[in-house]
Amino acid sequence: MARISASVYSSHVPAIGVAIDQNKTDDPYYAPLFAGYEAGRKWAAANTPDVVILVFNDHGNAFGLDLIPTFALGMSASYEPADEGWGPRPVPTVQGHPALSAHLAQSVIQDNFDLTLVNDIPVDHGCTVPLSVMYDQPEEWPCKVIPLLVNVVQYPVPSGKRCLELGKAIRRAVDTFDEDLDVQIWGTGGMSHQLQGERAGLINQPWDNAFLDRIVTDPEGQAAVDHVEYVREAGSEGIELVMWLIARGAMSDLAGGEAPTEVHRHDHVPASNTAAGQLILEETV
Ligand code: DHB
Ligand code: FE
């Protein structure tokens, strides 16, 4: 059977992708940020899954104001990197896993989550930057990727509780897929940042660190935190952090299993005008 072995949490700041694409990771500005990613990259190389369910928000590239699904699951065999205004990033095409996508759709929709199913979508920095953070610049990504896109760009956004419960439903779905697959679930976005308006440039590291503690030890409590607190404390784009709860919900401790093992945690300020964080939780076996 398939099983979820780990969850990964990562910022997806576009400037991090640009630094990798333009070989600037050793520049004085970026060196401390990328030094912090070394441990995660070593872990990722030693723990390459068959499939990553990659939770992220589209930033107006696959969807626009004419159509914004709250939760959209990618069903395709492949997804091209989006052209976000400067041409597509020079990264591999993302290869999907249509059979697992179909099973996730069947199971999660029957489990009362009304997913939108999408086929022909480009994937933007929300998806490709976390892959680059972990796998650098390979010829091909080392695993299949199933995109799960969440609307956090146009209000109303889904609640933390809804995100955590979706993660639990995803775990139940993976557990019933009749193929021997190692699956990871990644939640991306954040950490605190505001890109617009009077508070542009806002970073709140104490709040981010409390969030990191709480998502590990008290995910149900964190899931009860209102969207207004994210925006007030972590900035208008800090609401992206609510997506991390989908990944956290898929860990087995929320279904009566052992608490996960924290493998790595890193947070760095700033990357561009954003607090960049990374957290890795393994299932305890
Ligand atoms: C920026 C964009 C993002 O989507 C994000 O999550 C963080 C930073 C940016 O444009 O700097
Ligand atoms: Fe973003």
Short mmCIF file of C-alpha atoms and ligand atoms in Angstrom, two decimals:
data_model
loop_
_atom_site.label_atom_id
_atom_site.label_comp_id
_atom_site.label_asym_id
_atom_site.label_seq_id
_atom_site.Cartn_x
_atom_site.Cartn_y
_atom_site.Cartn_z
CA MET A 1 0.00 0.00 0.00
CA ALA A 2 1.02 3.63 -0.32
CA ARG A 3 2.04 5.51 2.81
CA ILE A 4 2.92 9.07 3.81
CA SER A 5 6.43 8.99 5.26
CA ALA A 6 7.13 12.67 5.93
CA SER A 7 5.85 16.21 5.64
CA VAL A 8 7.94 19.16 4.53
CA TYR A 9 7.14 22.85 5.04
CA SER A 10 8.83 25.51 2.97
CA SER A 11 8.66 29.12 1.86
CA HIS A 12 8.43 29.63 -1.89
CA VAL A 13 9.92 33.13 -2.29
CA PRO A 14 10.50 33.67 -6.05
CA ALA A 15 13.86 35.41 -5.43
CA ILE A 16 15.19 32.13 -3.99
CA GLY A 17 14.45 30.46 -7.33
CA VAL A 18 16.09 33.30 -9.24
CA ALA A 19 19.21 33.01 -7.04
CA ILE A 20 19.47 29.30 -7.93
CA ASP A 21 18.73 29.87 -11.63
CA GLN A 22 21.39 32.61 -11.85
CA ASN A 23 24.01 30.78 -9.73
CA LYS A 24 23.95 33.45 -7.02
CA THR A 25 23.58 31.12 -4.04
CA ASP A 26 27.14 31.90 -2.86
CA ASP A 27 26.62 35.67 -2.98
CA PRO A 28 27.03 37.22 0.48
CA TYR A 29 23.33 38.05 0.59
CA TYR A 30 22.19 34.49 -0.17
CA ALA A 31 24.97 32.35 1.35
CA PRO A 32 23.49 32.24 4.90
CA LEU A 33 20.05 31.37 3.52
CA PHE A 34 21.37 28.49 1.41
CA ALA A 35 23.67 27.28 4.20
CA GLY A 36 20.49 26.75 6.18
CA TYR A 37 19.08 24.55 3.42
CA GLU A 38 22.06 22.14 3.40
CA ALA A 39 20.69 19.83 6.09
CA GLY A 40 17.31 19.66 4.36
CA ARG A 41 18.97 18.85 1.03
CA LYS A 42 20.99 16.02 2.59
CA TRP A 43 17.80 14.65 4.15
CA ALA A 44 15.96 15.00 0.83
CA ALA A 45 18.70 13.13 -1.07
CA ALA A 46 18.55 10.28 1.42
CA ASN A 47 14.74 10.27 1.59
CA THR A 48 13.57 10.74 -1.99
CA PRO A 49 9.91 9.68 -2.18
CA ASP A 50 8.09 8.23 -5.16
CA VAL A 51 5.56 11.06 -5.09
CA VAL A 52 5.27 14.48 -3.45
CA ILE A 53 1.80 15.93 -2.92
CA LEU A 54 2.83 19.58 -3.18
CA VAL A 55 0.43 22.07 -1.61
CA PHE A 56 0.80 25.64 -2.83
CA ASN A 57 -1.12 28.65 -4.01
CA ASP A 58 -1.22 29.79 -7.57
CA HIS A 59 -0.29 33.50 -7.86
CA GLY A 60 -2.51 34.50 -10.77
CA ASN A 61 -0.76 32.25 -13.32
CA ALA A 62 -2.96 29.15 -13.64
CA PHE A 63 -6.07 30.92 -12.37
CA GLY A 64 -7.29 34.52 -12.47
CA LEU A 65 -10.17 36.59 -11.20
CA ASP A 66 -12.46 34.83 -13.67
CA LEU A 67 -12.02 31.50 -11.89
CA ILE A 68 -10.45 30.76 -8.48
CA PRO A 69 -11.10 27.34 -6.95
CA THR A 70 -10.57 27.02 -3.19
CA PHE A 71 -8.89 23.60 -3.51
CA ALA A 72 -7.75 22.31 -6.93
CA LEU A 73 -6.05 18.95 -7.48
CA GLY A 74 -3.78 18.34 -10.47
CA MET A 75 -4.76 15.22 -12.45
CA SER A 76 -2.18 15.39 -15.27
CA ALA A 77 0.80 13.38 -16.35
CA SER A 78 2.88 16.59 -16.49
CA TYR A 79 2.85 20.32 -15.65
CA GLU A 80 4.99 22.96 -17.36
CA PRO A 81 6.68 25.76 -15.36
CA ALA A 82 4.61 28.95 -15.70
CA ASP A 83 5.78 32.07 -17.49
CA GLU A 84 5.44 34.62 -14.66
CA GLY A 85 6.53 37.57 -16.79
CA TRP A 86 10.21 36.81 -17.40
CA GLY A 87 9.76 33.52 -19.28
CA PRO A 88 9.37 30.13 -17.60
CA ARG A 89 12.02 29.22 -14.99
CA PRO A 90 14.74 26.96 -16.47
CA VAL A 91 13.61 23.98 -14.40
CA PRO A 92 12.38 20.52 -15.42
CA THR A 93 8.78 19.84 -16.34
CA VAL A 94 6.95 18.53 -13.28
CA GLN A 95 5.90 14.90 -13.84
CA GLY A 96 2.59 13.94 -12.23
CA HIS A 97 1.07 10.65 -11.08
CA PRO A 98 -2.39 10.46 -12.70
CA ALA A 99 -3.37 7.15 -11.06
CA LEU A 100 -2.72 8.47 -7.54
CA SER A 101 -4.40 11.78 -8.47
CA ALA A 102 -7.51 9.88 -9.59
CA HIS A 103 -7.55 7.89 -6.36
CA LEU A 104 -7.06 11.04 -4.24
CA ALA A 105 -9.93 12.74 -6.08
CA GLN A 106 -12.26 9.77 -5.61
CA SER A 107 -11.40 9.27 -1.95
CA VAL A 108 -11.20 12.91 -0.82
CA ILE A 109 -14.39 13.99 -2.63
CA GLN A 110 -16.28 11.01 -1.20
CA ASP A 111 -14.81 12.08 2.16
CA ASN A 112 -16.78 15.36 1.80
CA PHE A 113 -14.15 17.73 0.32
CA ASP A 114 -15.38 19.32 -2.90
CA LEU A 115 -12.12 19.50 -4.82
CA THR A 116 -11.86 21.12 -8.24
CA LEU A 117 -10.00 18.81 -10.62
CA VAL A 118 -7.60 20.46 -13.06
CA ASN A 119 -5.68 19.06 -15.99
CA ASP A 120 -3.85 21.56 -18.12
CA ILE A 121 -2.27 24.05 -15.70
CA PRO A 122 1.18 25.62 -15.52
CA VAL A 123 2.87 25.56 -12.09
CA ASP A 124 4.35 28.80 -10.77
CA HIS A 125 7.02 29.63 -8.16
CA GLY A 126 4.74 28.28 -5.43
CA CYS A 127 5.50 24.79 -6.76
CA THR A 128 8.91 25.08 -8.45
CA VAL A 129 10.80 27.05 -5.77
CA PRO A 130 10.29 24.46 -2.99
CA LEU A 131 11.47 21.77 -5.46
CA SER A 132 14.60 23.82 -6.24
CA VAL A 133 15.22 24.45 -2.54
CA MET A 134 15.32 20.68 -1.95
CA TYR A 135 16.71 19.29 -5.22
CA ASP A 136 18.75 22.19 -6.68
CA GLN A 137 19.09 22.08 -10.50
CA PRO A 138 18.63 18.47 -11.69
CA GLU A 139 17.97 17.40 -15.30
CA GLU A 140 14.71 15.85 -14.06
CA TRP A 141 12.96 16.20 -10.71
CA PRO A 142 13.75 13.02 -8.74
CA CYS A 143 10.10 12.20 -7.96
CA LYS A 144 6.59 12.60 -9.29
CA VAL A 145 4.63 15.60 -8.04
CA ILE A 146 0.87 16.03 -7.57
CA PRO A 147 0.00 19.73 -7.28
CA LEU A 148 -2.71 20.72 -4.81
CA LEU A 149 -3.54 24.39 -5.30
CA VAL A 150 -5.18 26.40 -2.53
CA ASN A 151 -6.72 29.85 -2.90
CA VAL A 152 -5.07 32.24 -0.44
CA VAL A 153 -4.85 35.18 -2.84
CA GLN A 154 -8.50 36.27 -3.15
CA TYR A 155 -10.77 36.43 -0.12
CA PRO A 156 -12.47 34.43 1.27
CA VAL A 157 -9.68 31.93 2.02
CA PRO A 158 -10.22 28.50 3.60
CA SER A 159 -9.94 28.23 7.39
CA GLY A 160 -7.06 26.56 9.22
CA LYS A 161 -9.49 23.93 10.48
CA ARG A 162 -10.61 23.12 6.93
CA CYS A 163 -6.98 22.82 5.81
CA LEU A 164 -6.05 20.49 8.69
CA GLU A 165 -9.11 18.31 8.01
CA LEU A 166 -8.25 18.15 4.29
CA GLY A 167 -4.80 16.88 5.26
CA LYS A 168 -6.41 14.14 7.35
CA ALA A 169 -8.60 13.16 4.38
CA ILE A 170 -5.52 13.05 2.13
CA ARG A 171 -3.83 10.68 4.56
CA ARG A 172 -6.86 8.38 4.57
CA ALA A 173 -6.81 8.45 0.77
CA VAL A 174 -3.10 7.64 0.46
CA ASP A 175 -3.45 4.82 3.00
CA THR A 176 -5.98 3.11 0.73
CA PHE A 177 -4.04 3.37 -2.55
CA ASP A 178 -3.15 -0.13 -3.61
CA GLU A 179 0.40 0.46 -4.84
CA ASP A 180 3.60 0.40 -2.84
CA LEU A 181 4.46 4.12 -2.92
CA ASP A 182 6.48 6.33 -0.59
CA VAL A 183 4.56 9.63 -0.52
CA GLN A 184 5.57 12.92 1.07
CA ILE A 185 3.29 15.91 1.50
CA TRP A 186 4.77 19.41 1.31
CA GLY A 187 3.06 22.57 2.51
CA THR A 188 4.49 25.78 1.08
CA GLY A 189 4.21 29.55 1.37
CA GLY A 190 5.01 32.12 4.03
CA MET A 191 6.53 32.84 6.35
CA SER A 192 5.53 36.35 7.43
CA HIS A 193 5.48 38.78 4.52
CA GLN A 194 3.44 41.59 3.12
CA LEU A 195 4.12 42.67 -0.46
CA GLN A 196 1.67 45.53 -0.73
CA GLY A 197 0.17 48.58 0.97
CA GLU A 198 1.33 50.61 3.94
CA ARG A 199 2.80 47.64 5.80
CA ALA A 200 4.78 46.31 2.79
CA GLY A 201 7.97 44.71 4.09
CA LEU A 202 6.39 43.48 7.31
CA ILE A 203 8.24 40.54 8.91
CA ASN A 204 7.31 39.14 12.35
CA GLN A 205 9.92 36.60 13.39
CA PRO A 206 8.60 36.02 16.95
CA TRP A 207 5.18 35.15 15.52
CA ASP A 208 6.78 32.89 12.86
CA ASN A 209 8.76 31.02 15.51
CA ALA A 210 5.66 30.55 17.67
CA PHE A 211 3.90 29.23 14.55
CA LEU A 212 6.74 26.75 13.92
CA ASP A 213 6.52 25.50 17.52
CA ARG A 214 2.78 25.25 17.43
CA ILE A 215 2.41 23.52 14.08
CA VAL A 216 4.69 20.78 15.42
CA THR A 217 3.25 20.34 18.91
CA ASP A 218 -0.31 21.71 18.76
CA PRO A 219 -1.63 21.57 15.18
CA GLU A 220 -5.27 21.40 16.32
CA GLY A 221 -4.72 24.59 18.35
CA GLN A 222 -2.99 26.29 15.41
CA ALA A 223 -5.84 25.21 13.13
CA ALA A 224 -8.26 27.16 15.36
CA VAL A 225 -6.36 30.42 14.72
CA ASP A 226 -8.48 32.82 12.69
CA HIS A 227 -7.36 34.06 9.26
CA VAL A 228 -7.43 37.63 10.61
CA GLU A 229 -4.60 36.80 13.04
CA TYR A 230 -2.40 35.56 10.17
CA VAL A 231 -2.97 38.76 8.21
CA ARG A 232 -2.57 41.04 11.23
CA GLU A 233 0.54 39.32 12.64
CA ALA A 234 2.19 37.75 9.56
CA GLY A 235 1.09 40.22 6.88
CA SER A 236 -1.36 40.05 3.98
CA GLU A 237 0.64 37.28 2.26
CA GLY A 238 1.49 35.57 5.56
CA ILE A 239 -1.92 33.91 5.21
CA GLU A 240 -0.09 31.48 2.87
CA LEU A 241 1.03 29.71 6.07
CA VAL A 242 -2.46 28.28 6.50
CA MET A 243 -1.52 25.81 3.72
CA TRP A 244 1.11 24.23 5.99
CA LEU A 245 -1.81 22.81 8.01
CA ILE A 246 -2.81 20.59 5.07
CA ALA A 247 0.58 18.88 5.22
CA ARG A 248 0.47 18.72 9.01
CA GLY A 249 -3.01 17.16 8.95
CA ALA A 250 -1.65 14.23 6.96
CA MET A 251 0.71 13.12 9.78
CA SER A 252 -0.49 9.99 11.59
CA ASP A 253 -0.42 11.45 15.12
CA LEU A 254 -3.69 13.19 14.23
CA ALA A 255 -5.21 9.78 13.56
CA GLY A 256 -4.01 8.15 16.78
CA GLY A 257 -0.37 7.46 15.79
CA GLU A 258 2.95 8.54 17.25
CA ALA A 259 4.05 12.18 17.29
CA PRO A 260 6.24 12.92 14.23
CA THR A 261 9.99 13.36 14.57
CA GLU A 262 11.33 16.84 13.81
CA VAL A 263 14.27 16.28 11.47
CA HIS A 264 15.14 19.85 10.61
CA ARG A 265 14.06 23.42 11.20
CA HIS A 266 15.50 26.56 9.65
CA ASP A 267 14.33 30.12 9.48
CA HIS A 268 16.09 33.03 7.91
CA VAL A 269 15.32 36.74 7.59
CA PRO A 270 15.08 38.16 5.02
CA ALA A 271 14.85 36.52 1.60
CA SER A 272 13.80 39.40 -0.60
CA ASN A 273 11.23 40.99 1.73
CA THR A 274 10.03 37.74 3.26
CA ALA A 275 10.87 35.55 6.24
CA ALA A 276 11.94 32.18 4.80
CA GLY A 277 11.35 29.01 6.79
CA GLN A 278 11.76 25.29 6.40
CA LEU A 279 10.56 22.43 8.62
CA ILE A 280 10.78 18.65 8.08
CA LEU A 281 8.69 16.17 10.05
CA GLU A 282 9.17 12.43 9.60
CA GLU A 283 6.71 9.77 10.62
CA THR A 284 8.05 8.07 13.73
CA VAL A 285 8.46 4.36 13.01
C1 DHB B 1 7.22 37.02 -2.88
C2 DHB B 1 6.20 36.31 -3.54
C3 DHB B 1 5.61 35.23 -2.92
O1 DHB B 1 4.66 34.49 -3.53
C4 DHB B 1 5.98 34.84 -1.65
O2 DHB B 1 5.30 33.81 -1.11
C5 DHB B 1 6.99 35.52 -1.00
C6 DHB B 1 7.61 36.61 -1.62
C7 DHB B 1 7.88 38.17 -3.57
O3 DHB B 1 7.41 38.57 -4.63
O4 DHB B 1 8.87 38.68 -3.04
FE FE B 2 3.57 33.20 -2.37
#
